[in-house]
Amino acid sequence: MALNNGPYVWFDGKFVKWEDATVHVGIHALHYGSSVFEGIRAYETQQGTAIFQLEPHVQRMVNSCKLMRMAIPYSGAELSTAIQETVALNGQPACYIRPLIFRGMGSLDLDGRSNPNHVVIFSFAWGAYLGEEALEKGAEVMISSWRRISPETGSPLGKIGGQYVSNSFVRMEAHEFGFDEGLLLDSNGMMSEGSGENLFAIFGNTIYTAPVGSSILAGVTRLSVLQLARDLGYEVREQTLSRDSLYVADELFMTGTAAEISPIRSVDRIQIGAGKRGPITKALQDEFFGIVTGKMPDRHGWLTPVKLGEVASGD
Ligand SMILES: Cc1ncc(COP(=O)(O)O)c(C=O)c1O
């Protein structure tokens, strides 16, 4: 399946055409996954295009570079501007934005710190990650036979390219067995997250999510949803979750930039709650989609408006 990409890629400070944004087979990142990346969404709001939670995403990318010992050739502010310009120039009213920083050519020693780092930003149109239907009816998920990388074997907090081979195993396995997604246990046997989503469980009026100590990626959507849940008056708890607690939860859902807020209707073919999206998940979706479409006020200042077509410093 081809990407429905915008025509330009921001490549080391200049815009190049999509078809010219290529790299050599000898670059370090291609061999060892020495890259960091982000996934950010721009939404079409009633007032025009707006990027959701731009600054937290840029900050996480800066943190990922620190964990990967990669010197970034640009400041966070410069990266933010470049992201906005990419969306503006590419002109897609709603898109998924992929900034990527990678180790380039030089040594193929595993310690590639002397190699130059490169930055690319591109965007493409991307609908609901688990399908429009799953947003309403809920996804069918399995507990993966794979464990989430632990802080002893990697850097779960870092959105680091090579680490995602492990996440690919989870998603391939889930699809192979006919599920929409796989959920991982952490190295202590407690729930961690999905292959590309954080996990929430609801019991009564209390909303639980696994803490950062459960080897999760600190999701930007996760934090946004915790805020929305508090706004709606629910009690929220960041607390370890056992596998069996999922089976008896009233509602389960996953969050992520790609997956947005996706309800779960079954785990390991065991029906969750009424086997469809629950009322609290729906209430959180209504808030989330209300804000990102501009139908509700952006009360937390999460949206960065972008004027399509207008690029100040595009080359
Ligand atoms: C492993 C993993 N967990 C969770 C998430 C959700 O994070 P966010 O809401 O910041 O997209 C992602 C996606 O970035 C992810 O790759």
PDB file of N, CA and C and ligand atoms in Angstrom, residues 37-40 52 56-57 60 96 98 129 148 156 158-159 164 167 184 192-199 215-224 255-260, ligand 1:
ATOM      1  N   PHE A  37      12.242   8.840  16.033  1.00  0.00           N
ATOM      2  CA  PHE A  37      11.166   9.389  15.198  1.00  0.00           C
ATOM      3  C   PHE A  37       9.985   9.826  16.044  1.00  0.00           C
ATOM      4  N   GLU A  38       9.057  10.500  15.400  1.00  0.00           N
ATOM      5  CA  GLU A  38       7.811  10.893  16.039  1.00  0.00           C
ATOM      6  C   GLU A  38       6.660  10.603  15.096  1.00  0.00           C
ATOM      7  N   GLY A  39       5.488  10.553  15.646  1.00  0.00           N
ATOM      8  CA  GLY A  39       4.265  10.464  14.854  1.00  0.00           C
ATOM      9  C   GLY A  39       3.331  11.526  15.408  1.00  0.00           C
ATOM     10  N   ILE A  40       2.910  12.435  14.567  1.00  0.00           N
ATOM     11  CA  ILE A  40       2.115  13.592  15.003  1.00  0.00           C
ATOM     12  C   ILE A  40       0.948  13.721  14.025  1.00  0.00           C
ATOM     13  N   PHE A  52      -1.897  18.711  16.484  1.00  0.00           N
ATOM     14  CA  PHE A  52      -2.261  18.350  17.855  1.00  0.00           C
ATOM     15  C   PHE A  52      -1.011  18.100  18.692  1.00  0.00           C
ATOM     16  N   PRO A  56       4.788  18.818  22.921  1.00  0.00           N
ATOM     17  CA  PRO A  56       5.144  17.569  23.615  1.00  0.00           C
ATOM     18  C   PRO A  56       5.793  16.526  22.693  1.00  0.00           C
ATOM     19  N   HIS A  57       5.351  16.479  21.436  1.00  0.00           N
ATOM     20  CA  HIS A  57       5.964  15.532  20.493  1.00  0.00           C
ATOM     21  C   HIS A  57       7.412  15.926  20.201  1.00  0.00           C
ATOM     22  N   ARG A  60       9.532  15.077  23.139  1.00  0.00           N
ATOM     23  CA  ARG A  60       9.831  13.648  23.252  1.00  0.00           C
ATOM     24  C   ARG A  60      10.904  13.244  22.242  1.00  0.00           C
ATOM     25  N   TYR A  96      -0.797  12.850   8.795  1.00  0.00           N
ATOM     26  CA  TYR A  96       0.068  12.264   9.834  1.00  0.00           C
ATOM     27  C   TYR A  96       1.481  12.732   9.486  1.00  0.00           C
ATOM     28  N   ARG A  98       5.600  12.609  10.045  1.00  0.00           N
ATOM     29  CA  ARG A  98       6.659  11.724  10.500  1.00  0.00           C
ATOM     30  C   ARG A  98       8.013  12.439  10.457  1.00  0.00           C
ATOM     31  N   TYR A 129      -6.174   4.252  12.314  1.00  0.00           N
ATOM     32  CA  TYR A 129      -5.130   3.216  12.293  1.00  0.00           C
ATOM     33  C   TYR A 129      -5.709   1.806  12.367  1.00  0.00           C
ATOM     34  N   ARG A 148       7.248  -6.630  26.205  1.00  0.00           N
ATOM     35  CA  ARG A 148       7.710  -5.280  25.916  1.00  0.00           C
ATOM     36  C   ARG A 148       9.186  -5.174  26.319  1.00  0.00           C
ATOM     37  N   PRO A 156      12.692   1.913  26.854  1.00  0.00           N
ATOM     38  CA  PRO A 156      11.271   2.000  26.514  1.00  0.00           C
ATOM     39  C   PRO A 156      10.768   3.436  26.358  1.00  0.00           C
ATOM     40  N   GLY A 158      12.261   5.812  24.928  1.00  0.00           N
ATOM     41  CA  GLY A 158      12.737   6.414  23.686  1.00  0.00           C
ATOM     42  C   GLY A 158      11.976   5.881  22.487  1.00  0.00           C
ATOM     43  N   LYS A 159      11.603   6.774  21.604  1.00  0.00           N
ATOM     44  CA  LYS A 159      10.958   6.341  20.351  1.00  0.00           C
ATOM     45  C   LYS A 159      12.093   6.142  19.355  1.00  0.00           C
ATOM     46  N   TYR A 164      11.703  -0.786  17.420  1.00  0.00           N
ATOM     47  CA  TYR A 164      10.383  -1.097  16.871  1.00  0.00           C
ATOM     48  C   TYR A 164      10.332  -2.421  16.127  1.00  0.00           C
ATOM     49  N   ASN A 167       8.233  -4.334  18.305  1.00  0.00           N
ATOM     50  CA  ASN A 167       6.814  -3.999  18.158  1.00  0.00           C
ATOM     51  C   ASN A 167       6.244  -4.608  16.874  1.00  0.00           C
ATOM     52  N   LEU A 184       1.139  -6.087  25.133  1.00  0.00           N
ATOM     53  CA  LEU A 184       2.346  -6.713  25.701  1.00  0.00           C
ATOM     54  C   LEU A 184       2.355  -6.676  27.222  1.00  0.00           C
ATOM     55  N   SER A 192       1.733  -3.834  29.892  1.00  0.00           N
ATOM     56  CA  SER A 192       2.492  -2.654  29.501  1.00  0.00           C
ATOM     57  C   SER A 192       1.650  -1.805  28.530  1.00  0.00           C
ATOM     58  N   GLU A 193       1.584  -2.204  27.275  1.00  0.00           N
ATOM     59  CA  GLU A 193       0.881  -1.385  26.269  1.00  0.00           C
ATOM     60  C   GLU A 193       0.670  -2.198  25.006  1.00  0.00           C
ATOM     61  N   GLY A 194       0.082  -1.574  23.981  1.00  0.00           N
ATOM     62  CA  GLY A 194      -0.064  -2.200  22.678  1.00  0.00           C
ATOM     63  C   GLY A 194       1.194  -1.973  21.853  1.00  0.00           C
ATOM     64  N   SER A 195       1.224  -2.533  20.639  1.00  0.00           N
ATOM     65  CA  SER A 195       2.436  -2.387  19.827  1.00  0.00           C
ATOM     66  C   SER A 195       2.669  -0.940  19.424  1.00  0.00           C
ATOM     67  N   GLY A 196       1.616  -0.140  19.420  1.00  0.00           N
ATOM     68  CA  GLY A 196       1.778   1.274  19.090  1.00  0.00           C
ATOM     69  C   GLY A 196       0.772   2.140  19.827  1.00  0.00           C
ATOM     70  N   GLU A 197       0.300   1.644  20.985  1.00  0.00           N
ATOM     71  CA  GLU A 197      -0.739   2.364  21.733  1.00  0.00           C
ATOM     72  C   GLU A 197      -0.554   2.145  23.226  1.00  0.00           C
ATOM     73  N   ASN A 198      -0.988   3.110  24.008  1.00  0.00           N
ATOM     74  CA  ASN A 198      -1.083   2.913  25.456  1.00  0.00           C
ATOM     75  C   ASN A 198      -2.437   2.294  25.792  1.00  0.00           C
ATOM     76  N   LEU A 199      -2.526   1.735  26.981  1.00  0.00           N
ATOM     77  CA  LEU A 199      -3.683   0.929  27.370  1.00  0.00           C
ATOM     78  C   LEU A 199      -4.398   1.539  28.575  1.00  0.00           C
ATOM     79  N   SER A 215       7.253   0.072  31.618  1.00  0.00           N
ATOM     80  CA  SER A 215       7.962   0.037  30.324  1.00  0.00           C
ATOM     81  C   SER A 215       7.145   0.563  29.152  1.00  0.00           C
ATOM     82  N   ILE A 216       6.208   1.471  29.438  1.00  0.00           N
ATOM     83  CA  ILE A 216       5.420   2.025  28.327  1.00  0.00           C
ATOM     84  C   ILE A 216       6.199   3.139  27.634  1.00  0.00           C
ATOM     85  N   LEU A 217       5.786   3.477  26.419  1.00  0.00           N
ATOM     86  CA  LEU A 217       6.196   4.738  25.828  1.00  0.00           C
ATOM     87  C   LEU A 217       5.268   5.795  26.443  1.00  0.00           C
ATOM     88  N   ALA A 218       5.860   6.894  26.905  1.00  0.00           N
ATOM     89  CA  ALA A 218       5.050   7.942  27.548  1.00  0.00           C
ATOM     90  C   ALA A 218       4.246   8.659  26.465  1.00  0.00           C
ATOM     91  N   GLY A 219       3.056   8.152  26.223  1.00  0.00           N
ATOM     92  CA  GLY A 219       2.247   8.625  25.095  1.00  0.00           C
ATOM     93  C   GLY A 219       1.713  10.032  25.311  1.00  0.00           C
ATOM     94  N   VAL A 220       1.730  10.798  24.254  1.00  0.00           N
ATOM     95  CA  VAL A 220       1.182  12.163  24.294  1.00  0.00           C
ATOM     96  C   VAL A 220      -0.345  12.090  24.355  1.00  0.00           C
ATOM     97  N   THR A 221      -0.935  11.163  23.610  1.00  0.00           N
ATOM     98  CA  THR A 221      -2.393  10.996  23.655  1.00  0.00           C
ATOM     99  C   THR A 221      -2.815  10.494  25.046  1.00  0.00           C
ATOM    100  N   ARG A 222      -2.010   9.620  25.627  1.00  0.00           N
ATOM    101  CA  ARG A 222      -2.275   9.107  26.977  1.00  0.00           C
ATOM    102  C   ARG A 222      -2.435  10.260  27.964  1.00  0.00           C
ATOM    103  N   LEU A 223      -1.469  11.197  27.952  1.00  0.00           N
ATOM    104  CA  LEU A 223      -1.536  12.323  28.887  1.00  0.00           C
ATOM    105  C   LEU A 223      -2.741  13.208  28.587  1.00  0.00           C
ATOM    106  N   SER A 224      -3.039  13.388  27.300  1.00  0.00           N
ATOM    107  CA  SER A 224      -4.189  14.220  26.918  1.00  0.00           C
ATOM    108  C   SER A 224      -5.478  13.581  27.438  1.00  0.00           C
ATOM    109  N   THR A 255      -4.879   4.215  23.360  1.00  0.00           N
ATOM    110  CA  THR A 255      -4.678   5.572  22.838  1.00  0.00           C
ATOM    111  C   THR A 255      -3.355   5.655  22.082  1.00  0.00           C
ATOM    112  N   GLY A 256      -3.322   6.492  21.074  1.00  0.00           N
ATOM    113  CA  GLY A 256      -2.087   6.745  20.334  1.00  0.00           C
ATOM    114  C   GLY A 256      -2.362   7.774  19.256  1.00  0.00           C
ATOM    115  N   THR A 257      -1.316   8.380  18.761  1.00  0.00           N
ATOM    116  CA  THR A 257      -1.496   9.365  17.692  1.00  0.00           C
ATOM    117  C   THR A 257      -2.154   8.712  16.492  1.00  0.00           C
ATOM    118  N   ALA A 258      -1.680   7.514  16.126  1.00  0.00           N
ATOM    119  CA  ALA A 258      -2.276   6.810  14.992  1.00  0.00           C
ATOM    120  C   ALA A 258      -3.645   6.264  15.379  1.00  0.00           C
ATOM    121  N   ALA A 259      -3.732   5.596  16.542  1.00  0.00           N
ATOM    122  CA  ALA A 259      -4.962   4.888  16.940  1.00  0.00           C
ATOM    123  C   ALA A 259      -6.001   5.813  17.568  1.00  0.00           C
ATOM    124  N   GLU A 260      -5.615   7.029  17.919  1.00  0.00           N
ATOM    125  CA  GLU A 260      -6.483   8.020  18.590  1.00  0.00           C
ATOM    126  C   GLU A 260      -7.071   7.393  19.860  1.00  0.00           C
TER     127      GLU A 260
HETATM  128  C1  LIG B   1       4.969   1.769  21.529  1.00  0.00           C
HETATM  129  C2  LIG B   1       4.033   2.930  21.569  1.00  0.00           C
HETATM  130  N1  LIG B   1       3.285   3.129  22.652  1.00  0.00           N
HETATM  131  C3  LIG B   1       2.421   4.142  22.737  1.00  0.00           C
HETATM  132  C4  LIG B   1       2.263   5.047  21.696  1.00  0.00           C
HETATM  133  C5  LIG B   1       1.293   6.177  21.818  1.00  0.00           C
HETATM  134  O1  LIG B   1       1.973   7.396  21.948  1.00  0.00           O
HETATM  135  P1  LIG B   1       1.373   8.750  21.389  1.00  0.00           P
HETATM  136  O2  LIG B   1       0.056   8.937  22.024  1.00  0.00           O
HETATM  137  O3  LIG B   1       2.356   9.786  21.821  1.00  0.00           O
HETATM  138  O4  LIG B   1       1.288   8.634  19.924  1.00  0.00           O
HETATM  139  C6  LIG B   1       3.024   4.879  20.547  1.00  0.00           C
HETATM  140  C7  LIG B   1       2.903   5.820  19.418  1.00  0.00           C
HETATM  141  O5  LIG B   1       3.658   6.748  19.325  1.00  0.00           O
HETATM  142  C8  LIG B   1       3.937   3.808  20.481  1.00  0.00           C
HETATM  143  O6  LIG B   1       4.695   3.627  19.391  1.00  0.00           O
END
